JSON list of C-alpha atoms in Angstrom, two decimals:
[
{"chain": "Y", "resi": 148, "resn": "UNK", "atom": "CA", "xyz": [7.58, 55.74, -25.14]},
{"chain": "Y", "resi": 149, "resn": "UNK", "atom": "CA", "xyz": [10.23, 53.20, -24.33]},
{"chain": "Y", "resi": 150, "resn": "UNK", "atom": "CA", "xyz": [8.91, 52.62, -20.92]},
{"chain": "Y", "resi": 151, "resn": "UNK", "atom": "CA", "xyz": [5.36, 52.00, -22.32]},
{"chain": "Y", "resi": 152, "resn": "UNK", "atom": "CA", "xyz": [6.84, 49.48, -24.85]},
{"chain": "Y", "resi": 153, "resn": "UNK", "atom": "CA", "xyz": [8.71, 47.68, -22.12]},
{"chain": "Y", "resi": 154, "resn": "UNK", "atom": "CA", "xyz": [5.45, 47.64, -19.97]},
{"chain": "Y", "resi": 155, "resn": "UNK", "atom": "CA", "xyz": [3.55, 46.12, -22.89]},
{"chain": "Y", "resi": 156, "resn": "UNK", "atom": "CA", "xyz": [6.33, 43.56, -23.57]},
{"chain": "Y", "resi": 157, "resn": "UNK", "atom": "CA", "xyz": [6.38, 42.49, -19.89]},
{"chain": "Y", "resi": 158, "resn": "UNK", "atom": "CA", "xyz": [2.59, 42.14, -19.84]},
{"chain": "Y", "resi": 159, "resn": "UNK", "atom": "CA", "xyz": [2.76, 40.08, -23.09]},
{"chain": "Y", "resi": 160, "resn": "UNK", "atom": "CA", "xyz": [5.44, 37.84, -21.59]},
{"chain": "Y", "resi": 161, "resn": "UNK", "atom": "CA", "xyz": [3.39, 37.35, -18.41]},
{"chain": "Y", "resi": 162, "resn": "UNK", "atom": "CA", "xyz": [0.35, 36.40, -20.44]},
{"chain": "Y", "resi": 163, "resn": "UNK", "atom": "CA", "xyz": [2.31, 33.77, -22.38]},
{"chain": "Y", "resi": 164, "resn": "UNK", "atom": "CA", "xyz": [3.78, 32.51, -19.20]},
{"chain": "Y", "resi": 165, "resn": "UNK", "atom": "CA", "xyz": [0.42, 32.14, -17.62]},
{"chain": "Y", "resi": 166, "resn": "UNK", "atom": "CA", "xyz": [-0.94, 30.42, -20.69]},
{"chain": "Y", "resi": 167, "resn": "UNK", "atom": "CA", "xyz": [2.00, 27.98, -20.63]},
{"chain": "Y", "resi": 168, "resn": "UNK", "atom": "CA", "xyz": [1.50, 27.19, -16.87]},
{"chain": "Y", "resi": 169, "resn": "UNK", "atom": "CA", "xyz": [-2.20, 26.60, -17.52]},
{"chain": "Y", "resi": 170, "resn": "UNK", "atom": "CA", "xyz": [-1.49, 24.31, -20.37]},
{"chain": "Y", "resi": 171, "resn": "UNK", "atom": "CA", "xyz": [1.10, 22.37, -18.38]},
{"chain": "Y", "resi": 172, "resn": "UNK", "atom": "CA", "xyz": [-1.32, 21.84, -15.45]},
{"chain": "Y", "resi": 173, "resn": "UNK", "atom": "CA", "xyz": [-4.13, 20.73, -17.85]},
{"chain": "Y", "resi": 174, "resn": "UNK", "atom": "CA", "xyz": [-1.60, 18.35, -19.67]},
{"chain": "Y", "resi": 175, "resn": "UNK", "atom": "CA", "xyz": [-0.41, 16.95, -16.35]},
{"chain": "Y", "resi": 176, "resn": "UNK", "atom": "CA", "xyz": [-4.03, 16.26, -15.29]},
{"chain": "Y", "resi": 177, "resn": "UNK", "atom": "CA", "xyz": [-4.82, 14.63, -18.66]},
{"chain": "Y", "resi": 178, "resn": "UNK", "atom": "CA", "xyz": [-1.68, 12.42, -18.38]},
{"chain": "Y", "resi": 179, "resn": "UNK", "atom": "CA", "xyz": [-2.47, 11.49, -14.77]},
{"chain": "Y", "resi": 180, "resn": "UNK", "atom": "CA", "xyz": [-6.10, 10.71, -15.69]},
{"chain": "Y", "resi": 181, "resn": "UNK", "atom": "CA", "xyz": [-5.00, 8.45, -18.65]},
{"chain": "Y", "resi": 182, "resn": "UNK", "atom": "CA", "xyz": [-2.37, 6.74, -16.43]},
{"chain": "Y", "resi": 183, "resn": "UNK", "atom": "CA", "xyz": [-4.86, 6.01, -13.76]},
{"chain": "Y", "resi": 184, "resn": "UNK", "atom": "CA", "xyz": [-7.47, 4.74, -16.35]},
{"chain": "Y", "resi": 185, "resn": "UNK", "atom": "CA", "xyz": [-4.74, 2.52, -17.82]},
{"chain": "Y", "resi": 186, "resn": "UNK", "atom": "CA", "xyz": [-3.79, 1.17, -14.23]},
{"chain": "Y", "resi": 187, "resn": "UNK", "atom": "CA", "xyz": [-7.50, 0.61, -13.60]},
{"chain": "Y", "resi": 188, "resn": "UNK", "atom": "CA", "xyz": [-8.04, -1.47, -16.90]},
{"chain": "Y", "resi": 189, "resn": "UNK", "atom": "CA", "xyz": [-4.86, -3.51, -16.19]},
{"chain": "Y", "resi": 190, "resn": "UNK", "atom": "CA", "xyz": [-6.11, -4.30, -12.74]},
{"chain": "Y", "resi": 191, "resn": "UNK", "atom": "CA", "xyz": [-9.54, -5.14, -14.11]},
{"chain": "Y", "resi": 192, "resn": "UNK", "atom": "CA", "xyz": [-7.95, -7.62, -16.51]},
{"chain": "Y", "resi": 193, "resn": "UNK", "atom": "CA", "xyz": [-5.85, -9.12, -13.74]},
{"chain": "Y", "resi": 194, "resn": "UNK", "atom": "CA", "xyz": [-8.98, -9.37, -11.54]},
{"chain": "Y", "resi": 195, "resn": "UNK", "atom": "CA", "xyz": [-10.79, -11.21, -14.32]},
{"chain": "Y", "resi": 196, "resn": "UNK", "atom": "CA", "xyz": [-7.92, -13.69, -14.64]},
{"chain": "Y", "resi": 197, "resn": "UNK", "atom": "CA", "xyz": [-8.28, -14.16, -10.87]},
{"chain": "Y", "resi": 198, "resn": "UNK", "atom": "CA", "xyz": [-11.86, -15.12, -11.24]},
{"chain": "Y", "resi": 199, "resn": "UNK", "atom": "CA", "xyz": [-10.79, -18.07, -13.53]},
{"chain": "Y", "resi": 200, "resn": "UNK", "atom": "CA", "xyz": [-7.55, -19.02, -11.71]},
{"chain": "Y", "resi": 201, "resn": "UNK", "atom": "CA", "xyz": [-7.94, -19.71, -8.10]},
{"chain": "Y", "resi": 202, "resn": "UNK", "atom": "CA", "xyz": [-4.24, -18.93, -7.29]},
{"chain": "Y", "resi": 203, "resn": "UNK", "atom": "CA", "xyz": [-4.51, -15.39, -8.58]},
{"chain": "Y", "resi": 204, "resn": "UNK", "atom": "CA", "xyz": [-6.22, -12.80, -6.39]},
{"chain": "Y", "resi": 205, "resn": "UNK", "atom": "CA", "xyz": [-9.32, -11.10, -7.75]},
{"chain": "Y", "resi": 206, "resn": "UNK", "atom": "CA", "xyz": [-10.50, -8.57, -5.09]},
{"chain": "Y", "resi": 207, "resn": "UNK", "atom": "CA", "xyz": [-7.22, -6.77, -4.57]},
{"chain": "Y", "resi": 208, "resn": "UNK", "atom": "CA", "xyz": [-6.85, -5.99, -8.27]},
{"chain": "Y", "resi": 209, "resn": "UNK", "atom": "CA", "xyz": [-10.53, -4.87, -8.42]},
{"chain": "Y", "resi": 210, "resn": "UNK", "atom": "CA", "xyz": [-10.05, -2.60, -5.44]},
{"chain": "Y", "resi": 211, "resn": "UNK", "atom": "CA", "xyz": [-6.95, -0.97, -7.03]},
{"chain": "Y", "resi": 212, "resn": "UNK", "atom": "CA", "xyz": [-9.00, -0.57, -10.26]},
{"chain": "Y", "resi": 213, "resn": "UNK", "atom": "CA", "xyz": [-11.83, 0.99, -8.11]},
{"chain": "Y", "resi": 214, "resn": "UNK", "atom": "CA", "xyz": [-9.35, 3.44, -6.60]},
{"chain": "Y", "resi": 215, "resn": "UNK", "atom": "CA", "xyz": [-7.83, 4.36, -9.95]},
{"chain": "Y", "resi": 216, "resn": "UNK", "atom": "CA", "xyz": [-11.22, 4.80, -11.57]},
{"chain": "Y", "resi": 217, "resn": "UNK", "atom": "CA", "xyz": [-12.55, 6.86, -8.67]},
{"chain": "Y", "resi": 218, "resn": "UNK", "atom": "CA", "xyz": [-9.67, 9.32, -9.23]},
{"chain": "Y", "resi": 219, "resn": "UNK", "atom": "CA", "xyz": [-9.91, 9.45, -13.01]},
{"chain": "Y", "resi": 220, "resn": "UNK", "atom": "CA", "xyz": [-13.39, 8.65, -14.21]},
{"chain": "Y", "resi": 221, "resn": "UNK", "atom": "CA", "xyz": [-16.66, 8.59, -12.43]},
{"chain": "Y", "resi": 222, "resn": "UNK", "atom": "CA", "xyz": [-18.17, 6.79, -15.39]},
{"chain": "Y", "resi": 223, "resn": "UNK", "atom": "CA", "xyz": [-15.75, 3.89, -15.14]},
{"chain": "Y", "resi": 224, "resn": "UNK", "atom": "CA", "xyz": [-16.00, 3.80, -11.32]},
{"chain": "Y", "resi": 225, "resn": "UNK", "atom": "CA", "xyz": [-19.80, 3.40, -11.62]},
{"chain": "Y", "resi": 226, "resn": "UNK", "atom": "CA", "xyz": [-19.45, 0.80, -14.36]},
{"chain": "Y", "resi": 227, "resn": "UNK", "atom": "CA", "xyz": [-17.13, -1.24, -12.15]},
{"chain": "Y", "resi": 228, "resn": "UNK", "atom": "CA", "xyz": [-19.36, -1.10, -9.06]},
{"chain": "Y", "resi": 229, "resn": "UNK", "atom": "CA", "xyz": [-22.48, -1.97, -11.13]},
{"chain": "Y", "resi": 230, "resn": "UNK", "atom": "CA", "xyz": [-20.76, -4.60, -13.20]},
{"chain": "Y", "resi": 231, "resn": "UNK", "atom": "CA", "xyz": [-22.47, -7.98, -12.73]},
{"chain": "Y", "resi": 232, "resn": "UNK", "atom": "CA", "xyz": [-19.17, -9.84, -12.84]},
{"chain": "Y", "resi": 233, "resn": "UNK", "atom": "CA", "xyz": [-16.90, -7.60, -10.86]},
{"chain": "Y", "resi": 234, "resn": "UNK", "atom": "CA", "xyz": [-19.34, -5.63, -8.69]},
{"chain": "Y", "resi": 235, "resn": "UNK", "atom": "CA", "xyz": [-20.02, -8.35, -6.07]},
{"chain": "Y", "resi": 236, "resn": "UNK", "atom": "CA", "xyz": [-16.39, -8.66, -5.29]},
{"chain": "Y", "resi": 237, "resn": "UNK", "atom": "CA", "xyz": [-16.06, -4.99, -4.33]},
{"chain": "Y", "resi": 238, "resn": "UNK", "atom": "CA", "xyz": [-19.51, -3.69, -3.42]},
{"chain": "Y", "resi": 239, "resn": "UNK", "atom": "CA", "xyz": [-19.13, -4.67, 0.22]},
{"chain": "Y", "resi": 240, "resn": "UNK", "atom": "CA", "xyz": [-15.81, -2.71, 0.54]},
{"chain": "Y", "resi": 241, "resn": "UNK", "atom": "CA", "xyz": [-17.11, 0.31, -1.33]},
{"chain": "Y", "resi": 242, "resn": "UNK", "atom": "CA", "xyz": [-20.33, 0.54, 0.62]},
{"chain": "Y", "resi": 243, "resn": "UNK", "atom": "CA", "xyz": [-19.33, -0.57, 4.24]},
{"chain": "Y", "resi": 244, "resn": "UNK", "atom": "CA", "xyz": [-15.54, -1.04, 4.17]},
{"chain": "Y", "resi": 245, "resn": "UNK", "atom": "CA", "xyz": [-15.97, -4.71, 5.14]},
{"chain": "Y", "resi": 246, "resn": "UNK", "atom": "CA", "xyz": [-14.33, -7.95, 4.03]},
{"chain": "Y", "resi": 247, "resn": "UNK", "atom": "CA", "xyz": [-16.62, -10.89, 4.29]},
{"chain": "Y", "resi": 248, "resn": "UNK", "atom": "CA", "xyz": [-15.35, -13.90, 6.34]},
{"chain": "Y", "resi": 249, "resn": "UNK", "atom": "CA", "xyz": [-15.22, -16.18, 3.25]},
{"chain": "Y", "resi": 250, "resn": "UNK", "atom": "CA", "xyz": [-12.94, -13.69, 1.46]},
{"chain": "Y", "resi": 251, "resn": "UNK", "atom": "CA", "xyz": [-10.75, -13.39, 4.62]},
{"chain": "Y", "resi": 252, "resn": "UNK", "atom": "CA", "xyz": [-10.42, -17.16, 4.75]},
{"chain": "Y", "resi": 253, "resn": "UNK", "atom": "CA", "xyz": [-9.56, -17.50, 1.10]},
{"chain": "Y", "resi": 254, "resn": "UNK", "atom": "CA", "xyz": [-7.08, -14.51, 1.11]},
{"chain": "Y", "resi": 255, "resn": "UNK", "atom": "CA", "xyz": [-5.22, -15.69, 4.23]},
{"chain": "Y", "resi": 256, "resn": "UNK", "atom": "CA", "xyz": [-5.03, -19.23, 3.09]},
{"chain": "Y", "resi": 257, "resn": "UNK", "atom": "CA", "xyz": [-3.66, -18.22, -0.26]},
{"chain": "Y", "resi": 258, "resn": "UNK", "atom": "CA", "xyz": [-1.15, -15.93, 1.41]},
{"chain": "Y", "resi": 259, "resn": "UNK", "atom": "CA", "xyz": [-0.13, -18.80, 3.74]},
{"chain": "Y", "resi": 260, "resn": "UNK", "atom": "CA", "xyz": [0.31, -21.32, 0.85]},
{"chain": "Y", "resi": 261, "resn": "UNK", "atom": "CA", "xyz": [2.22, -18.69, -1.18]},
{"chain": "Y", "resi": 262, "resn": "UNK", "atom": "CA", "xyz": [4.56, -17.91, 1.72]},
{"chain": "Y", "resi": 263, "resn": "UNK", "atom": "CA", "xyz": [5.14, -21.68, 2.47]},
{"chain": "Y", "resi": 264, "resn": "UNK", "atom": "CA", "xyz": [5.78, -22.44, -1.17]},
{"chain": "Y", "resi": 265, "resn": "UNK", "atom": "CA", "xyz": [8.34, -19.53, -1.42]},
{"chain": "Y", "resi": 266, "resn": "UNK", "atom": "CA", "xyz": [10.07, -20.59, 1.73]},
{"chain": "Y", "resi": 267, "resn": "UNK", "atom": "CA", "xyz": [10.06, -24.37, 1.27]},
{"chain": "Y", "resi": 268, "resn": "UNK", "atom": "CA", "xyz": [9.55, -25.00, -2.44]},
{"chain": "Y", "resi": 269, "resn": "UNK", "atom": "CA", "xyz": [11.93, -22.58, -4.00]},
{"chain": "Y", "resi": 270, "resn": "UNK", "atom": "CA", "xyz": [15.63, -21.63, -3.84]},
{"chain": "Y", "resi": 271, "resn": "UNK", "atom": "CA", "xyz": [14.80, -17.92, -3.34]},
{"chain": "Y", "resi": 272, "resn": "UNK", "atom": "CA", "xyz": [17.42, -16.14, -1.15]},
{"chain": "Y", "resi": 273, "resn": "UNK", "atom": "CA", "xyz": [16.54, -15.92, 2.55]},
{"chain": "Y", "resi": 274, "resn": "UNK", "atom": "CA", "xyz": [16.23, -12.08, 2.38]},
{"chain": "Y", "resi": 275, "resn": "UNK", "atom": "CA", "xyz": [13.64, -12.39, -0.43]},
{"chain": "Y", "resi": 276, "resn": "UNK", "atom": "CA", "xyz": [11.66, -15.01, 1.58]},
{"chain": "Y", "resi": 277, "resn": "UNK", "atom": "CA", "xyz": [11.85, -12.82, 4.76]},
{"chain": "Y", "resi": 278, "resn": "UNK", "atom": "CA", "xyz": [10.75, -9.76, 2.81]},
{"chain": "Y", "resi": 279, "resn": "UNK", "atom": "CA", "xyz": [7.77, -11.37, 0.98]},
{"chain": "Y", "resi": 280, "resn": "UNK", "atom": "CA", "xyz": [6.66, -13.29, 4.13]},
{"chain": "Y", "resi": 281, "resn": "UNK", "atom": "CA", "xyz": [6.86, -10.04, 6.12]},
{"chain": "Y", "resi": 282, "resn": "UNK", "atom": "CA", "xyz": [4.63, -8.24, 3.48]},
{"chain": "Y", "resi": 283, "resn": "UNK", "atom": "CA", "xyz": [2.18, -11.20, 3.52]},
{"chain": "Y", "resi": 284, "resn": "UNK", "atom": "CA", "xyz": [2.00, -11.09, 7.29]},
{"chain": "Y", "resi": 285, "resn": "UNK", "atom": "CA", "xyz": [1.22, -7.28, 7.12]},
{"chain": "Y", "resi": 286, "resn": "UNK", "atom": "CA", "xyz": [-1.45, -7.82, 4.49]},
{"chain": "Y", "resi": 287, "resn": "UNK", "atom": "CA", "xyz": [-2.99, -10.65, 6.30]},
{"chain": "Y", "resi": 288, "resn": "UNK", "atom": "CA", "xyz": [-3.14, -8.65, 9.49]},
{"chain": "Y", "resi": 289, "resn": "UNK", "atom": "CA", "xyz": [-4.87, -5.84, 7.64]},
{"chain": "Y", "resi": 290, "resn": "UNK", "atom": "CA", "xyz": [-7.37, -8.18, 6.14]},
{"chain": "Y", "resi": 291, "resn": "UNK", "atom": "CA", "xyz": [-8.07, -9.95, 9.40]},
{"chain": "Y", "resi": 292, "resn": "UNK", "atom": "CA", "xyz": [-8.62, -6.64, 11.22]},
{"chain": "Y", "resi": 293, "resn": "UNK", "atom": "CA", "xyz": [-11.18, -5.38, 8.93]},
{"chain": "Y", "resi": 294, "resn": "UNK", "atom": "CA", "xyz": [-14.85, -5.77, 9.86]},
{"chain": "Y", "resi": 295, "resn": "UNK", "atom": "CA", "xyz": [-16.73, -8.78, 8.41]},
{"chain": "Y", "resi": 296, "resn": "UNK", "atom": "CA", "xyz": [-20.13, -7.22, 8.86]},
{"chain": "Y", "resi": 297, "resn": "UNK", "atom": "CA", "xyz": [-21.58, -3.80, 8.47]},
{"chain": "Y", "resi": 298, "resn": "UNK", "atom": "CA", "xyz": [-21.84, -1.95, 11.79]},
{"chain": "Y", "resi": 299, "resn": "UNK", "atom": "CA", "xyz": [-25.37, -1.35, 12.88]}
]
């Protein structure tokens, strides 16, 4: 009888452990979903500011929001793509993975101005200037190497 009691106790402990693991996985997924939705909304807000302020990028924040919403909420992803204010900024990328020529010119021009301002108009340490300009060059290279028109 002691062996049967121990077997029952072991089975009960395993059931409790399985339940805790399942709750932990579900809790983690819920936290991740909420975190990604929060990131998406912050990026939508920054993108909206970028529409009004020409020195603030719009498309990059909306693309981050699109990525976050795609992984956390199909409803918000669809809302962003179909939004009359934000959708046009990201529809080309979502559909064809293209960056229009006008967007490339604006992006590279703003990055160049930002890099020059940091290098010549501030007292930032040389290592900071080098680091930021290196990142800007990398991003500009990426932007410039993306297609500008859908492939036929």
